[in-house]
Short mmCIF file of C-alpha atoms in Angstrom, two decimals:
data_model
loop_
_atom_site.label_atom_id
_atom_site.label_comp_id
_atom_site.label_asym_id
_atom_site.label_seq_id
_atom_site.Cartn_x
_atom_site.Cartn_y
_atom_site.Cartn_z
CA MET A 281 27.44 -162.51 -5.13
CA ARG A 282 26.12 -162.78 -8.84
CA GLY A 283 24.89 -166.03 -9.04
CA PRO A 284 25.15 -168.35 -12.34
CA CYS A 285 21.55 -169.01 -12.43
CA ALA A 286 20.45 -165.18 -12.91
CA ARG A 287 23.14 -164.94 -15.46
CA GLY A 288 21.82 -168.03 -17.11
CA THR A 289 18.12 -166.79 -16.82
CA LYS A 290 19.28 -163.55 -18.47
CA ALA A 291 21.19 -164.87 -21.24
CA LYS A 292 18.31 -167.52 -22.00
CA ALA A 293 15.87 -164.71 -22.32
CA ARG A 294 18.29 -162.63 -24.53
CA ILE A 295 18.80 -165.76 -26.90
CA GLN A 296 15.08 -166.70 -27.08
CA HIS A 297 14.40 -163.10 -28.36
CA ASP A 298 17.26 -162.98 -30.68
CA MET A 299 15.99 -166.43 -32.20
CA ALA A 300 12.62 -165.22 -32.68
CA LEU A 301 13.65 -162.32 -34.65
CA ILE A 302 16.03 -164.29 -36.63
CA ASN A 303 13.41 -167.05 -37.33
CA ARG A 304 11.00 -164.04 -38.41
CA GLU A 305 13.61 -162.82 -40.99
CA LYS A 306 14.60 -166.15 -42.20
CA PHE A 307 10.73 -167.17 -42.66
CA SER A 308 10.17 -163.86 -44.86
CA ALA A 309 13.13 -164.78 -47.12
CA ASP A 310 12.00 -168.46 -47.61
CA LYS A 311 8.54 -167.76 -48.17
CA GLY A 312 9.45 -165.14 -50.93
CA PHE A 313 5.65 -163.58 -51.16
CA THR A 314 4.57 -160.45 -51.08
CA PHE A 315 0.96 -158.89 -50.81
CA GLU A 316 0.65 -156.34 -53.35
CA VAL A 317 -3.07 -155.84 -52.71
CA ALA A 318 -4.96 -153.32 -55.03
CA GLY A 319 -6.40 -151.44 -51.81
CA ARG A 320 -9.36 -149.09 -51.97
CA ARG A 321 -8.50 -145.53 -52.81
CA LEU A 322 -8.41 -142.73 -50.26
CA GLY A 323 -10.27 -139.69 -50.85
CA GLY A 324 -8.76 -136.08 -50.37
CA LYS A 325 -10.40 -136.18 -46.68
CA ILE A 326 -9.31 -139.10 -44.77
CA LEU A 327 -10.01 -138.55 -41.22
CA GLU A 328 -9.53 -135.63 -38.85
CA LEU A 329 -9.64 -134.82 -35.28
CA HIS A 330 -10.74 -131.58 -33.83
CA SER A 331 -9.69 -130.66 -30.39
CA VAL A 332 -10.77 -134.30 -29.20
CA THR A 333 -10.82 -134.44 -25.45
CA LYS A 334 -11.89 -137.40 -23.16
CA ASN A 335 -11.69 -138.02 -19.34
CA TYR A 336 -11.83 -141.18 -17.25
CA PRO A 337 -14.80 -141.32 -15.12
CA LYS A 338 -14.33 -140.06 -11.55
CA GLY A 339 -12.68 -142.49 -9.51
CA PHE A 340 -11.63 -144.65 -12.74
CA ALA A 341 -7.94 -143.40 -12.90
CA SER A 342 -5.44 -144.98 -10.82
CA LYS A 343 -4.30 -142.50 -7.91
CA THR A 344 -0.91 -141.79 -9.85
CA LYS A 345 -2.64 -140.99 -12.88
CA PRO A 346 -4.29 -137.73 -14.03
CA SER A 347 -7.96 -138.09 -14.80
CA VAL A 348 -7.48 -136.69 -18.42
CA VAL A 349 -6.73 -139.27 -21.30
CA LEU A 350 -6.74 -136.58 -24.36
CA ASP A 351 -6.50 -132.91 -23.90
CA SER A 352 -7.66 -131.00 -27.09
CA PHE A 353 -6.10 -133.33 -29.34
CA SER A 354 -6.19 -132.30 -33.20
CA TYR A 355 -4.70 -134.18 -35.94
CA THR A 356 -5.41 -134.50 -40.03
CA PHE A 357 -4.29 -138.00 -41.31
CA ASN A 358 -2.68 -138.14 -44.63
CA LYS A 359 -2.27 -140.91 -47.28
CA GLY A 360 0.21 -143.40 -46.68
CA GLU A 361 1.00 -142.34 -43.09
CA ARG A 362 2.51 -145.52 -40.66
CA ILE A 363 1.86 -144.06 -37.08
CA GLY A 364 2.70 -146.24 -33.84
CA ILE A 365 1.02 -145.05 -30.43
CA PHE A 366 3.55 -145.00 -27.59
CA GLY A 367 2.78 -144.43 -23.85
CA ASP A 368 3.06 -145.85 -20.35
CA ASN A 369 0.29 -148.47 -19.30
CA GLY A 370 -3.01 -146.65 -18.54
CA SER A 371 -1.85 -143.62 -20.66
CA GLY A 372 -5.02 -144.04 -22.92
CA LYS A 373 -3.46 -145.86 -26.15
CA THR A 374 -6.68 -148.10 -26.46
CA THR A 375 -9.22 -145.29 -25.50
CA LEU A 376 -7.45 -143.16 -28.38
CA LEU A 377 -7.95 -146.09 -30.62
CA ASN A 378 -11.39 -146.37 -29.62
CA ILE A 379 -12.19 -142.85 -30.24
CA ILE A 380 -10.75 -142.98 -34.00
CA ALA A 381 -12.33 -146.14 -34.80
CA GLN A 382 -15.66 -144.26 -33.32
CA LYS A 383 -16.27 -147.14 -30.90
CA ILE A 384 -16.67 -144.48 -28.04
CA GLN A 385 -17.26 -140.67 -28.29
CA PRO A 386 -14.90 -138.03 -26.97
CA ASP A 387 -16.01 -135.70 -24.13
CA ALA A 388 -15.35 -132.92 -26.49
CA GLY A 389 -14.30 -131.95 -29.90
CA SER A 390 -15.29 -134.20 -33.17
CA ILE A 391 -14.00 -136.46 -35.55
CA VAL A 392 -14.59 -135.92 -39.50
CA CYS A 393 -14.29 -139.03 -41.49
CA GLY A 394 -13.80 -139.14 -45.17
CA VAL A 395 -16.61 -140.52 -47.38
CA ASN A 396 -13.97 -142.95 -49.04
CA THR A 397 -12.34 -143.90 -45.75
CA ALA A 398 -13.07 -147.69 -44.60
CA ILE A 399 -11.50 -148.70 -41.40
CA ALA A 400 -10.57 -152.10 -40.33
CA TYR A 401 -10.26 -152.20 -36.39
CA TYR A 402 -8.43 -155.30 -34.60
CA GLU A 403 -9.43 -155.26 -31.27
CA GLN A 404 -7.00 -156.28 -28.25
CA ASN A 405 -9.70 -158.97 -27.17
CA PRO A 406 -11.81 -159.77 -30.36
CA VAL A 407 -14.75 -161.71 -30.22
CA LEU A 408 -16.19 -163.82 -32.91
CA LYS A 409 -20.15 -163.25 -32.93
CA ASP A 410 -21.48 -165.79 -35.35
CA THR A 411 -19.54 -168.97 -34.84
CA SER A 412 -22.10 -171.52 -36.60
CA LEU A 413 -20.52 -170.46 -40.16
CA THR A 414 -17.65 -172.56 -41.71
CA VAL A 415 -14.55 -170.64 -41.99
CA LEU A 416 -14.87 -170.18 -45.70
CA GLU A 417 -18.45 -168.76 -45.38
CA TYR A 418 -17.20 -166.57 -42.40
CA ILE A 419 -14.63 -164.72 -44.87
CA GLN A 420 -17.10 -164.90 -47.85
CA GLU A 421 -19.49 -162.87 -46.01
CA ALA A 422 -16.98 -160.14 -46.08
CA ALA A 423 -15.85 -160.37 -49.72
CA GLU A 424 -15.66 -163.51 -52.25
CA VAL A 425 -12.24 -162.04 -53.94
CA MET A 426 -9.43 -159.81 -53.29
CA HIS A 427 -7.76 -157.96 -56.11
CA MET A 428 -4.35 -157.60 -56.25
CA ASN A 429 -2.02 -154.88 -57.86
CA ASP A 430 -0.96 -157.10 -61.02
CA GLY A 431 -4.59 -157.37 -61.94
CA THR A 432 -5.10 -160.89 -60.63
CA THR A 433 -7.49 -161.98 -57.93
CA LEU A 434 -7.37 -164.26 -54.97
CA SER A 435 -10.27 -165.94 -54.03
CA ALA A 436 -11.62 -166.25 -50.39
CA SER A 437 -10.61 -169.63 -49.97
CA GLN A 438 -6.97 -168.67 -51.54
CA PHE A 439 -6.78 -165.72 -49.17
CA LEU A 440 -7.39 -167.96 -46.52
CA GLU A 441 -4.63 -170.39 -47.67
CA GLN A 442 -2.20 -167.54 -47.15
CA PHE A 443 -2.86 -167.15 -43.72
CA GLY A 444 -2.48 -171.00 -43.10
CA PHE A 445 -6.03 -172.04 -43.22
CA GLU A 446 -5.91 -175.09 -45.94
CA GLY A 447 -7.68 -178.08 -46.82
CA LYS A 448 -10.71 -179.28 -44.81
CA ILE A 449 -10.58 -176.41 -41.98
CA GLN A 450 -12.20 -174.13 -44.34
CA HIS A 451 -15.39 -176.38 -44.46
CA SER A 452 -14.88 -176.44 -40.53
CA ALA A 453 -17.35 -174.63 -38.28
CA VAL A 454 -15.73 -171.53 -36.58
CA SER A 455 -16.80 -172.83 -33.39
CA THR A 456 -14.41 -175.91 -33.60
CA LEU A 457 -11.59 -173.48 -33.86
CA SER A 458 -9.19 -172.66 -31.25
CA GLY A 459 -8.95 -169.40 -29.67
CA GLY A 460 -5.60 -168.37 -31.64
CA GLU A 461 -7.13 -169.53 -34.82
CA ARG A 462 -10.39 -167.61 -34.17
CA LYS A 463 -8.23 -164.59 -33.79
CA ARG A 464 -5.99 -165.11 -37.11
CA LEU A 465 -9.60 -165.69 -39.05
CA LEU A 466 -10.91 -162.36 -37.74
CA LEU A 467 -7.87 -160.63 -38.86
CA VAL A 468 -8.16 -162.32 -42.35
CA ARG A 469 -11.80 -161.01 -42.50
CA LEU A 470 -10.87 -157.63 -41.69
CA LEU A 471 -7.82 -157.51 -44.36
CA MET A 472 -10.52 -159.09 -46.68
CA GLN A 473 -12.81 -156.27 -46.57
CA ASN A 474 -10.17 -154.33 -48.32
CA PRO A 475 -9.86 -151.22 -45.76
CA ASN A 476 -7.62 -148.48 -46.59
CA PHE A 477 -7.52 -147.39 -42.70
CA ILE A 478 -6.07 -150.24 -40.54
CA ILE A 479 -6.04 -150.10 -36.79
CA LEU A 480 -4.31 -152.67 -34.70
CA ASP A 481 -4.31 -152.84 -31.01
CA GLU A 482 -1.68 -155.28 -29.90
CA PRO A 483 -1.78 -157.72 -32.79
CA THR A 484 1.51 -159.35 -31.43
CA ASN A 485 -0.28 -160.76 -28.36
CA ASP A 486 -2.39 -163.05 -30.45
CA PHE A 487 -0.39 -164.45 -33.28
CA ASP A 488 2.56 -167.00 -33.76
CA ILE A 489 5.43 -165.99 -35.89
CA PHE A 490 3.87 -167.57 -39.11
CA THR A 491 0.90 -165.25 -38.80
CA MET A 492 2.98 -162.12 -37.87
CA ASN A 493 5.01 -162.53 -40.92
CA ILE A 494 2.28 -162.71 -43.20
CA LEU A 495 0.86 -159.73 -41.59
CA GLU A 496 3.92 -157.73 -42.02
CA GLN A 497 4.32 -158.75 -45.64
CA PHE A 498 0.58 -157.33 -45.98
CA LEU A 499 1.25 -154.15 -44.00
CA LEU A 500 4.53 -153.40 -45.78
CA GLU A 501 2.82 -153.53 -49.02
CA PHE A 502 -0.48 -151.52 -47.77
CA LYS A 503 -0.70 -148.26 -49.40
CA GLY A 504 -3.41 -146.91 -46.96
CA CYS A 505 -3.20 -145.26 -43.29
CA LEU A 506 -1.71 -147.69 -40.45
CA LEU A 507 -2.23 -146.88 -36.85
CA ILE A 508 -0.81 -149.29 -34.35
CA VAL A 509 -0.25 -149.87 -30.67
CA SER A 510 2.19 -152.78 -29.78
CA HIS A 511 4.81 -153.68 -27.13
CA ASP A 512 6.80 -155.37 -29.90
CA ARG A 513 9.38 -153.28 -30.48
CA TYR A 514 10.60 -155.15 -33.70
CA PHE A 515 7.00 -155.16 -35.20
CA MET A 516 6.68 -151.58 -34.46
CA ASP A 517 10.22 -150.54 -35.91
CA LYS A 518 9.35 -152.46 -39.09
CA ILE A 519 5.81 -151.08 -39.46
CA ALA A 520 5.78 -147.68 -38.31
CA ASP A 521 7.85 -144.81 -39.18
CA THR A 522 6.15 -141.80 -37.11
CA LEU A 523 4.82 -141.79 -33.42
CA PHE A 524 2.22 -140.48 -31.32
CA ILE A 525 3.67 -139.80 -27.67
CA LEU A 526 0.84 -139.98 -25.14
CA GLU A 527 2.01 -137.76 -22.28
CA ASP A 528 0.74 -137.98 -18.86
CA ASP A 529 -1.03 -134.66 -18.89
CA GLY A 530 -3.42 -135.80 -21.83
CA LYS A 531 -1.19 -134.12 -24.53
CA VAL A 532 -0.10 -135.93 -27.52
CA SER A 533 3.33 -135.06 -29.15
CA GLY A 534 4.90 -136.58 -32.28
CA TYR A 535 7.96 -138.23 -33.13
CA VAL A 536 9.47 -139.11 -36.57
CA GLY A 537 11.38 -141.92 -36.24
CA LYS A 538 11.10 -145.74 -35.12
CA CYS A 539 10.15 -146.88 -31.59
CA SER A 540 13.59 -148.41 -30.74
CA GLU A 541 15.02 -144.76 -31.60
CA TYR A 542 12.73 -142.70 -29.30
CA ILE A 543 13.31 -145.13 -26.51
CA ALA A 544 16.74 -144.44 -26.94
CA TYR A 545 16.08 -140.71 -27.12
CA ARG A 546 14.08 -140.87 -23.72
CA LYS A 547 16.93 -142.62 -22.05
CA LEU A 548 19.36 -140.17 -23.38
CA LEU A 549 17.58 -137.46 -21.74
CA LYS A 550 17.12 -139.07 -18.44
CA SER A 551 20.82 -139.58 -18.46
CA GLU A 552 21.58 -136.15 -19.20
CA PRO A 553 22.28 -133.98 -15.88
CA GLN A 554 19.80 -131.44 -15.59
CA ASN A 555 22.34 -128.59 -14.36
CA ALA A 556 25.42 -129.48 -15.46
CA ALA A 557 28.16 -127.31 -14.06
CA PRO A 558 30.63 -125.58 -16.51
CA LYS A 559 33.91 -127.27 -17.32
CA THR A 560 36.81 -126.24 -15.72
CA GLU A 561 40.35 -126.93 -15.85
CA GLN A 562 41.36 -129.64 -13.45
CA LYS A 563 44.72 -131.55 -12.55
CA GLN A 564 44.78 -135.03 -13.29
CA SER A 565 42.43 -136.85 -10.95
CA THR A 566 42.18 -140.23 -9.73
CA PRO A 567 39.29 -142.49 -11.12
CA SER A 568 36.21 -142.63 -8.85
CA PRO A 569 35.78 -145.75 -6.94
CA LYS A 570 33.29 -148.33 -8.23
CA LYS A 571 29.50 -147.85 -6.97
CA LYS A 572 28.77 -150.02 -4.34
CA LEU A 573 25.05 -151.35 -4.33
CA THR A 574 23.32 -150.17 -0.85
CA PHE A 575 21.77 -152.77 1.23
CA LYS A 576 18.36 -152.24 -0.03
CA GLU A 577 19.67 -152.51 -3.59
CA GLN A 578 21.48 -155.52 -2.73
CA LYS A 579 18.47 -157.12 -1.35
CA GLU A 580 16.41 -156.09 -4.43
CA PHE A 581 19.12 -157.65 -6.77
CA GLU A 582 18.97 -160.92 -4.66
CA GLY A 583 15.03 -161.07 -5.16
CA LEU A 584 15.15 -160.28 -8.74
CA GLU A 585 16.46 -163.87 -9.73
CA PRO A 586 13.88 -166.00 -8.23
CA GLU A 587 11.10 -163.31 -9.37
CA ILE A 588 12.06 -163.77 -12.79
CA ALA A 589 12.29 -167.59 -12.50
CA SER A 590 8.81 -167.61 -11.35
CA LEU A 591 7.35 -165.07 -13.63
CA GLU A 592 9.04 -167.34 -16.86
CA GLU A 593 7.41 -170.33 -15.35
CA LYS A 594 4.14 -168.57 -15.06
CA GLN A 595 4.50 -167.62 -19.07
CA LYS A 596 4.89 -171.17 -19.79
CA GLU A 597 1.53 -172.20 -17.90
CA LEU A 598 -0.34 -169.52 -19.40
CA GLU A 599 1.15 -170.51 -22.99
CA GLN A 600 -0.39 -174.00 -22.34
CA ILE A 601 -3.71 -172.38 -21.57
CA MET A 602 -3.66 -170.17 -24.89
CA SER A 603 -2.84 -173.05 -26.89
CA GLY A 604 -6.24 -174.80 -25.81
CA THR A 605 -9.73 -174.52 -27.44
CA ASP A 606 -11.73 -172.74 -24.27
CA PHE A 607 -11.92 -169.40 -25.41
CA ASP A 608 -12.78 -167.88 -22.31
CA ALA A 609 -10.00 -169.29 -20.61
CA ILE A 610 -7.71 -168.21 -23.66
CA SER A 611 -9.03 -164.45 -23.21
CA LYS A 612 -8.27 -164.56 -19.50
CA ALA A 613 -5.01 -166.05 -19.89
CA ASN A 614 -3.87 -163.51 -22.48
CA GLU A 615 -4.70 -160.72 -20.20
CA GLU A 616 -2.55 -162.12 -17.52
CA TYR A 617 0.18 -163.06 -20.17
CA GLN A 618 0.56 -159.33 -21.18
CA LYS A 619 0.86 -158.14 -17.17
CA VAL A 620 3.55 -161.12 -16.58
CA SER A 621 5.61 -160.16 -19.71
CA GLU A 622 5.47 -156.41 -18.68
CA ARG A 623 6.62 -157.49 -15.19
CA LEU A 624 9.45 -159.73 -16.71
CA THR A 625 10.65 -157.16 -18.83
CA GLN A 626 11.06 -154.64 -15.94
CA CYS A 627 12.75 -157.41 -13.92
CA TYR A 628 15.32 -158.04 -16.73
CA GLU A 629 15.89 -154.18 -17.14
CA ARG A 630 16.43 -154.04 -13.30
CA TRP A 631 18.55 -156.67 -13.09
CA GLU A 632 20.92 -155.51 -15.51
CA GLU A 633 21.05 -152.30 -14.02
CA LEU A 634 21.97 -153.60 -10.68
CA ALA A 635 24.14 -156.41 -11.93
CA GLN A 636 26.95 -154.14 -13.08
CA TYR A 637 27.54 -152.93 -9.42
CA ALA A 638 26.94 -156.18 -7.69
CA ASP A 639 29.77 -157.93 -6.14
#
């Protein structure tokens, strides 16, 4: 039978998710600020990929995945493009970002970067190299002021305040910051460099609602190119209007639209029968009986409830670790948190799928 605990777990997760989105929208409305930065101009040539190919080293790829990450991918970036990257885990999203940012070299093909293109790359697990500087000194190394569209300027100190670094903390050593604060500080430094091409790899894993709302406001006013990887559909829908779809065979296809629209489109394709029989006139028929779960599905359904509860408890434990000050522990917990969250999402979706047929 469908247990009340499983119902409650699912409902609780939905409520928490909805409240998070409501809070993000409310925060933006209450603050009422915008980040209209007078960004660095892009040239006629921004960034071009010519037949870029990348393979996993032998034995690196999983057994179920081909070794080809990218297969002769070519693309010319244009001004103002806001592109999200969509693909299954292990499909090569971060590899593609690293190639575009020229952190790693392709096995074949070439990348041509325009002379005026200034790339800022926020990596999944960023590390601050010099933690002996104060917070303010660390930002001033990038720039002393940020020029705004209305002709005014924000000093490094004022820009830090916009991201929650106020008062005495600006004169504290970077080494005294928590893991989350260090990642937020690195984001401030990247933006302070006034890039015109921003690459973000899973920023929503690291930041709280406060930081995410400020980042969203900045990006919505940003006039350069954006390239984003994120499991946060709300963030992707709000910021990206085009997708790169990484296929299993290393090909990259494009989709013009929001991430949620593409996910709905994929579900629609999967639900459509491959070889639909032609419609024929039929006499009025009785409705088909409701589908019943097989014995195996029933056992799976019963097992999902305790697994969901266990995963939710694990999330809380990892969140406690990530709120601490041990950066190495935070980094490890962050990686595990991503895996737990992905599995939890799978469990929610499977529970919902099976619940409609459970007795």
